[in-house]
C-alpha positions as a Python dict, from the first residue, in 0.01 Angstrom:
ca = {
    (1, 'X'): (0, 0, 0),
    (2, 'X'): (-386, 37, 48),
    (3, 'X'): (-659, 59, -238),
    (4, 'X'): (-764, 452, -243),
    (5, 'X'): (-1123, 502, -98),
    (6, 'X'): (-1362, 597, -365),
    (7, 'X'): (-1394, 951, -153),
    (8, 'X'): (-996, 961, -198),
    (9, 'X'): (-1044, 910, -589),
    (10, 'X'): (-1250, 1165, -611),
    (11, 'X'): (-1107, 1405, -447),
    (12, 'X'): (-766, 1289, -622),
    (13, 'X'): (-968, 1326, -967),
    (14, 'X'): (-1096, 1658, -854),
    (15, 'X'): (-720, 1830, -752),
    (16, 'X'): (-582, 1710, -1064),
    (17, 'X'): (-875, 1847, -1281),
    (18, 'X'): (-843, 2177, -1141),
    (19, 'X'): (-464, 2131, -1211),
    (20, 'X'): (-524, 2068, -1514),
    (21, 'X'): (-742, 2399, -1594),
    (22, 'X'): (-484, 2570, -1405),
    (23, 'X'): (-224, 2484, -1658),
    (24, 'X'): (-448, 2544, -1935),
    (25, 'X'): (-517, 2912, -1818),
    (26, 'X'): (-168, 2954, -1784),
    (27, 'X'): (-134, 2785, -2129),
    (28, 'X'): (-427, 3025, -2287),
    (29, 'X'): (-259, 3358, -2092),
    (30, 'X'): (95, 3234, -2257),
    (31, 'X'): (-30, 3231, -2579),
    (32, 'X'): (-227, 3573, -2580),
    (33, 'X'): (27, 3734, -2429),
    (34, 'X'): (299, 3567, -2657),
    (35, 'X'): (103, 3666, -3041),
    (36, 'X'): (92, 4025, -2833),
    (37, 'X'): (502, 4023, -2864),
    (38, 'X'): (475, 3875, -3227),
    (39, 'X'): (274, 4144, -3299),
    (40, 'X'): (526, 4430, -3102),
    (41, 'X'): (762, 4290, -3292),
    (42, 'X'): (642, 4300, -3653),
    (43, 'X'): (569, 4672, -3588),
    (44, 'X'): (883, 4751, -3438),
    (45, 'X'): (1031, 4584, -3722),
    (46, 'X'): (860, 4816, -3988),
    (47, 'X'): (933, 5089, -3804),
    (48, 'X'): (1332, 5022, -3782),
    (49, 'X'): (1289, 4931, -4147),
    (50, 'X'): (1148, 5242, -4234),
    (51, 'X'): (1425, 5397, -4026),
    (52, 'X'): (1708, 5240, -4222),
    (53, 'X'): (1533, 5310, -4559),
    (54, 'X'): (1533, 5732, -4466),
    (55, 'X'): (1864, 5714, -4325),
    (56, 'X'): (2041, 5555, -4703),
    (57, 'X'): (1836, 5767, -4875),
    (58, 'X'): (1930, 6089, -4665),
    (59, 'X'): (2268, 5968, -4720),
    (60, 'X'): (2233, 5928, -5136),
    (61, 'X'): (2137, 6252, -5114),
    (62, 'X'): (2431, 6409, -4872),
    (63, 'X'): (2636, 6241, -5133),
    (64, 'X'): (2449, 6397, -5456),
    (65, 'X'): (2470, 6705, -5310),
    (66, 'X'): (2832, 6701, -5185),
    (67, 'X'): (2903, 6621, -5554),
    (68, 'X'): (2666, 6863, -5703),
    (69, 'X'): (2894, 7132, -5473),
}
């Protein structure tokens, strides 16, 4: 197996750096987009909490006034 060229370690070092950026963009993008879904989901969370909270109380009060009548 030969010894790389200096030229061919360069341009090896210079593929593999971009690679590397590459995969950190990717990385970055991942991670933006990812605290974006956290954050979806910690309002759609409230939301369906807040939904489950009208629906027992409009129940309790179906049932007070079923007795009430």
């Amino acid at each position: 197996m030969p010894v790389p060229t200096q030229a061919q370690l360069e341009e090896s070092k210079k593929m593999n750096q971009e690679r590397l950026n590459r995969l950190q963009q990717a990385y970055d993008n991942f991670v933006t987009e990812w605290d974006g879904i956290e954050k979806e989901e910690k309002e759609i969370l409230e939301q369906l909490r807040s939904y489950v909270k009208k629906s027992k109380i409009h129940d309790i009060l179906n049932t007070i006034h079923s007795i009430k009548h």
